[in-house]
Tab-separated table of C-alpha atoms and ligand atoms in Angstrom:
chain	number	residue	atom	x	y	z
A	274	MET	CA	134.181	158.605	224.335
A	275	GLU	CA	135.051	158.549	220.624
A	276	LYS	CA	135.196	155.175	218.865
A	277	PRO	CA	138.843	154.140	218.334
A	278	LEU	CA	140.148	154.073	214.797
A	279	THR	CA	140.734	150.441	213.884
A	280	ILE	CA	143.533	149.110	211.691
A	281	LEU	CA	143.520	145.511	210.487
A	282	GLY	CA	147.059	144.086	210.297
A	283	ILE	CA	147.733	141.266	207.842
A	284	ALA	CA	151.127	139.531	207.524
A	285	GLY	CA	152.061	137.643	204.383
A	286	SER	CA	153.747	134.808	206.268
A	287	LEU	CA	152.473	131.703	208.046
A	288	ARG	CA	155.828	131.020	209.738
A	289	LYS	CA	155.549	130.782	213.535
A	290	ALA	CA	158.605	132.960	214.229
A	291	SER	CA	157.905	135.196	211.222
A	292	TYR	CA	159.615	138.592	211.312
A	293	ASN	CA	156.602	140.120	209.574
A	294	ARG	CA	154.182	138.700	212.099
A	295	GLY	CA	156.533	140.042	214.770
A	296	ALA	CA	156.521	143.486	213.148
A	297	LEU	CA	152.710	143.515	213.384
A	298	ARG	CA	152.800	142.469	217.053
A	299	ALA	CA	155.211	145.351	217.671
A	300	ALA	CA	152.849	147.685	215.804
A	301	GLN	CA	150.058	146.671	218.218
A	302	GLU	CA	152.195	148.036	221.052
A	303	LEU	CA	153.154	151.176	219.148
A	304	VAL	CA	149.775	152.521	217.989
A	305	PRO	CA	149.062	156.138	218.879
A	306	GLU	CA	146.296	157.011	221.335
A	307	GLY	CA	142.806	156.426	219.967
A	308	VAL	CA	143.993	153.748	217.520
A	309	GLN	CA	143.638	149.992	217.842
A	310	LEU	CA	145.388	147.399	215.691
A	311	GLU	CA	143.847	143.942	215.273
A	312	ILE	CA	145.661	141.111	213.507
A	313	PHE	CA	144.101	138.691	211.029
A	314	ASP	CA	146.174	135.534	210.416
A	315	LEU	CA	146.062	134.103	206.920
A	316	ASP	CA	146.349	130.503	208.185
A	317	GLY	CA	143.540	128.274	206.931
A	318	ILE	CA	142.703	130.180	203.753
A	319	PRO	CA	142.618	127.648	200.892
A	320	SER	CA	143.874	128.337	197.385
A	321	TYR	CA	141.589	130.617	195.421
A	322	ASN	CA	139.161	128.809	193.142
A	323	GLN	CA	136.765	130.847	191.033
A	324	ASP	CA	134.257	127.963	191.109
A	325	GLU	CA	133.841	128.638	194.837
A	326	GLU	CA	133.721	132.414	194.908
A	327	GLN	CA	129.899	132.626	195.120
A	328	ASN	CA	130.034	130.360	198.168
A	329	PRO	CA	133.475	131.081	199.676
A	330	PRO	CA	135.122	129.170	202.544
A	331	SER	CA	134.117	130.543	205.968
A	332	ARG	CA	137.646	131.847	206.673
A	333	VAL	CA	137.439	133.975	203.526
A	334	SER	CA	134.033	135.376	204.547
A	335	LEU	CA	135.551	136.197	207.941
A	336	LEU	CA	138.516	137.944	206.299
A	337	LYS	CA	136.159	140.042	204.165
A	338	SER	CA	134.042	141.054	207.130
A	339	ARG	CA	137.125	141.959	209.198
A	340	VAL	CA	138.507	144.093	206.342
A	341	ARG	CA	135.159	145.834	205.915
A	342	ALA	CA	134.853	146.538	209.638
A	343	ALA	CA	138.323	148.118	209.817
A	344	ASP	CA	138.993	151.791	209.084
A	345	ALA	CA	142.346	150.938	207.451
A	346	VAL	CA	144.601	148.011	206.579
A	347	LEU	CA	148.304	147.513	207.334
A	348	PHE	CA	150.161	144.812	205.403
A	349	ALA	CA	153.468	143.389	206.637
A	350	THR	CA	154.907	141.517	203.706
A	351	PRO	CA	157.930	139.273	203.304
A	352	GLU	CA	159.655	139.245	199.922
A	353	TYR	CA	159.592	135.938	198.043
A	354	ASN	CA	161.580	135.803	194.815
A	355	TYR	CA	161.414	139.578	194.448
A	356	SER	CA	157.618	139.669	194.899
A	357	ILE	CA	154.868	139.103	197.465
A	358	PRO	CA	154.309	135.609	198.900
A	359	GLY	CA	151.535	133.477	197.410
A	360	VAL	CA	149.566	133.406	200.679
A	361	LEU	CA	149.212	137.177	200.578
A	362	LYS	CA	148.277	137.367	196.890
A	363	ASN	CA	145.805	134.533	197.472
A	364	ALA	CA	144.119	136.491	200.277
A	365	LEU	CA	144.018	139.663	198.168
A	366	ASP	CA	142.367	137.697	195.357
A	367	TRP	CA	139.762	135.956	197.541
A	368	ALA	CA	138.670	139.144	199.295
A	369	SER	CA	138.423	140.996	195.964
A	370	ARG	CA	135.761	138.619	194.635
A	371	PRO	CA	133.109	138.081	193.385
A	372	TYR	CA	133.500	140.974	190.965
A	373	GLY	CA	131.764	144.035	192.382
A	374	ASP	CA	131.954	142.748	195.981
A	375	SER	CA	135.587	143.494	196.868
A	376	ALA	CA	136.267	144.101	200.556
A	377	TRP	CA	139.338	146.210	199.696
A	378	ASP	CA	137.525	148.887	197.704
A	379	GLY	CA	138.252	152.411	198.961
A	380	LYS	CA	140.234	151.229	202.016
A	381	PRO	CA	143.163	153.309	203.287
A	382	VAL	CA	146.245	151.088	203.395
A	383	ALA	CA	149.885	151.134	204.491
A	384	VAL	CA	152.722	148.679	203.915
A	385	MET	CA	155.781	147.557	205.790
A	386	GLY	CA	157.977	144.512	205.399
A	387	ALA	CA	160.933	142.640	206.851
A	388	SER	CA	163.443	140.458	205.055
A	389	VAL	CA	166.762	138.890	205.863
A	390	GLY	CA	168.377	140.710	202.952
A	391	PRO	CA	169.737	144.240	202.514
A	392	ILE	CA	166.789	145.558	200.421
A	393	GLY	CA	164.149	145.003	203.120
A	394	THR	CA	161.232	143.869	200.869
A	395	ALA	CA	161.316	146.975	198.646
A	396	ARG	CA	160.622	144.936	195.509
A	397	ALA	CA	157.745	143.048	197.135
A	398	GLN	CA	156.259	146.280	198.496
A	399	TYR	CA	156.164	147.870	195.046
A	400	HIS	CA	154.477	144.772	193.610
A	401	LEU	CA	151.913	144.981	196.394
A	402	ARG	CA	151.348	148.667	195.682
A	403	GLN	CA	150.642	147.763	192.059
A	404	CYS	CA	147.742	145.555	193.222
A	405	PHE	CA	146.271	148.513	195.131
A	406	VAL	CA	145.622	150.286	191.820
A	407	PHE	CA	143.050	147.804	190.545
A	408	LEU	CA	141.748	147.107	194.057
A	409	ASN	CA	141.091	150.853	194.439
A	410	MET	CA	142.797	151.015	197.817
A	411	TYR	CA	144.219	154.327	199.021
A	412	PRO	CA	147.896	153.778	199.889
A	413	LEU	CA	149.884	155.896	202.265
A	414	ASN	CA	152.997	156.880	200.308
A	415	ARG	CA	155.352	157.644	203.162
A	416	PRO	CA	157.016	156.741	205.416
A	417	GLU	CA	158.203	153.524	203.807
A	418	VAL	CA	159.210	150.902	206.344
A	419	MET	CA	161.630	148.398	204.837
A	420	ILE	CA	163.197	146.324	207.573
A	421	THR	CA	166.556	145.052	206.305
A	422	ASN	CA	168.745	142.324	207.829
A	423	ALA	CA	165.826	141.154	209.959
A	424	ALA	CA	167.786	138.442	211.771
A	425	GLU	CA	169.691	141.236	213.556
A	426	ARG	CA	166.555	143.162	214.548
A	427	PHE	CA	164.281	140.386	215.861
A	428	ASP	CA	164.867	137.699	218.481
A	429	GLY	CA	164.475	133.953	217.904
A	430	GLU	CA	160.696	134.074	218.454
A	431	GLY	CA	160.265	136.862	215.926
A	432	ASN	CA	159.876	139.682	218.455
A	433	LEU	CA	161.134	143.052	217.259
A	434	THR	CA	163.976	144.210	219.500
A	435	ASP	CA	165.479	147.032	217.428
A	436	GLU	CA	164.540	150.453	218.832
A	437	ASN	CA	165.182	152.337	215.602
A	438	THR	CA	162.809	150.056	213.673
A	439	ARG	CA	160.179	150.484	216.389
A	440	ARG	CA	160.438	154.269	215.913
A	441	HIS	CA	159.894	153.855	212.143
A	442	ILE	CA	156.808	151.699	212.708
A	443	ARG	CA	155.423	154.219	215.178
A	444	ALA	CA	155.855	156.994	212.573
A	445	LEU	CA	154.102	154.840	209.966
A	446	LEU	CA	151.151	154.228	212.303
A	447	GLU	CA	150.842	157.929	213.102
A	448	ALA	CA	150.858	158.787	209.392
A	449	LEU	CA	148.316	156.054	208.583
A	450	ALA	CA	145.972	157.317	211.311
A	451	LYS	CA	146.184	160.883	209.924
A	452	TRP	CA	145.706	159.638	206.333
A	453	THR	CA	142.631	157.603	207.353
A	454	GLN	CA	141.087	160.580	209.173
A	455	HIS	CA	141.860	162.845	206.226
A	456	LEU	CA	140.095	160.497	203.785
A	457	ALA	CA	137.104	160.079	206.124
A	458	GLU	CA	136.738	163.877	206.431
A	459	GLY	CA	136.851	164.170	202.630
A	460	ARG	CA	134.095	161.572	202.315
A	461	ARG	CA	131.913	163.328	204.915
A	462	ALA	CA	132.405	166.675	203.144
A	463	ALA	CA	131.472	165.111	199.782
A	464	VAL	CA	128.284	163.617	201.300
A	465	SER	CA	127.259	166.943	202.862
A	466	ARG	CA	127.837	168.759	199.540
A	467	ALA	CA	125.686	166.225	197.628
B	35	LIG	C1	160.497	131.164	198.767
B	35	LIG	C2	161.359	132.230	199.381
B	35	LIG	C3	161.829	133.269	198.592
B	35	LIG	C4	162.595	134.309	199.157
B	35	LIG	N1	162.969	135.362	198.378
B	35	LIG	C5	163.537	136.450	198.953
B	35	LIG	C6	163.746	137.633	198.198
B	35	LIG	O1	163.450	137.718	197.016
B	35	LIG	N2	164.284	138.709	198.829
B	35	LIG	C7	164.624	138.673	200.167
B	35	LIG	O2	165.100	139.681	200.686
B	35	LIG	N3	164.443	137.549	200.905
B	35	LIG	C8	163.891	136.453	200.340
B	35	LIG	N4	163.639	135.327	201.091
B	35	LIG	C9	164.064	135.288	202.491
B	35	LIG	C10	163.025	135.984	203.398
B	35	LIG	O3	163.406	137.327	203.552
B	35	LIG	C11	162.994	135.300	204.776
B	35	LIG	O4	162.624	133.948	204.635
B	35	LIG	C12	162.063	136.015	205.748
B	35	LIG	O5	162.302	135.499	207.025
B	35	LIG	C13	160.595	135.829	205.347
B	35	LIG	O6	159.744	136.566	206.183
B	35	LIG	P1	159.055	135.957	207.519
B	35	LIG	O7	160.146	135.892	208.560
B	35	LIG	O8	158.009	136.963	207.879
B	35	LIG	O9	158.487	134.598	207.211
B	35	LIG	C14	162.909	134.263	200.534
B	35	LIG	C15	162.438	133.198	201.314
B	35	LIG	C16	161.682	132.210	200.757
B	35	LIG	C17	161.138	131.093	201.649
C-alpha cells in the first residue's frame, strides 16, 4: 500500500472554540483518499528569542520536526488588525531559525482563514503569503478559502456546520494534494536528470 500524503495543519489561534481550529478539524474529515491531515497546536510556544535559537524550547524542536516530516502544510489563519496573529508569526519565525536550518524551506503550502467580518481574512492571508517568499515555501494559489461571517457558519464549539464552506475546503485539499504530488514529481525528475 502506498504511503499516505501527509499535510500538517496549523491554526493561528489558541482560542478553545476557535473558528480556525474548527476549520482544520473539518479539513481532517474532508481529506481526499490517500491523504492524512495532522494538526499541530501552537499552544506552549514561547516568544521568539534569538539568544535561544541554538538551543530552542522542546515545543519548537517538535514543531520543526513535524513540519519536516509532513509533505505539505495547511495554515488556517485568523485576521488580527488586518494581519496575521502574533502566535502564528512567532511560530513561523522560530521554525525558520537558526539561519540555514529553516523547517519551511521548499514546503508546499496552502492557506485558509475564518473571521467574523465580511472580508474573511483576505488581508491576513496576503500578509502570510508575503512571508512565504523569504521562507521559500511553495504556495498553492487557488482556490482561496476566505470564510466570512464565521459566527453564522460554525457552532458554539467552533465546529464547521456550513455545507458550502465544507465544499470549498474539500476543493482546497484536493488542489493541495495535486500541487504537492506535482512538485514531488518535478523534484524526482530533476534528480534523475542530474
Ligand atoms: C486582536 C484582534 C484583532 C482582530 N482584528 C480583526 C481584523 O482585522 N479583521 C477581522 O475580520 N476580524 C478581526 N478580529 C476578529 C476575529 O475575526 C475573531 O476574533 C475570530 O474569531 C478570530 O479567529 P478564531 O475564532 O480562530 O480565534 C480581531 C480579533 C482580535 C482578538
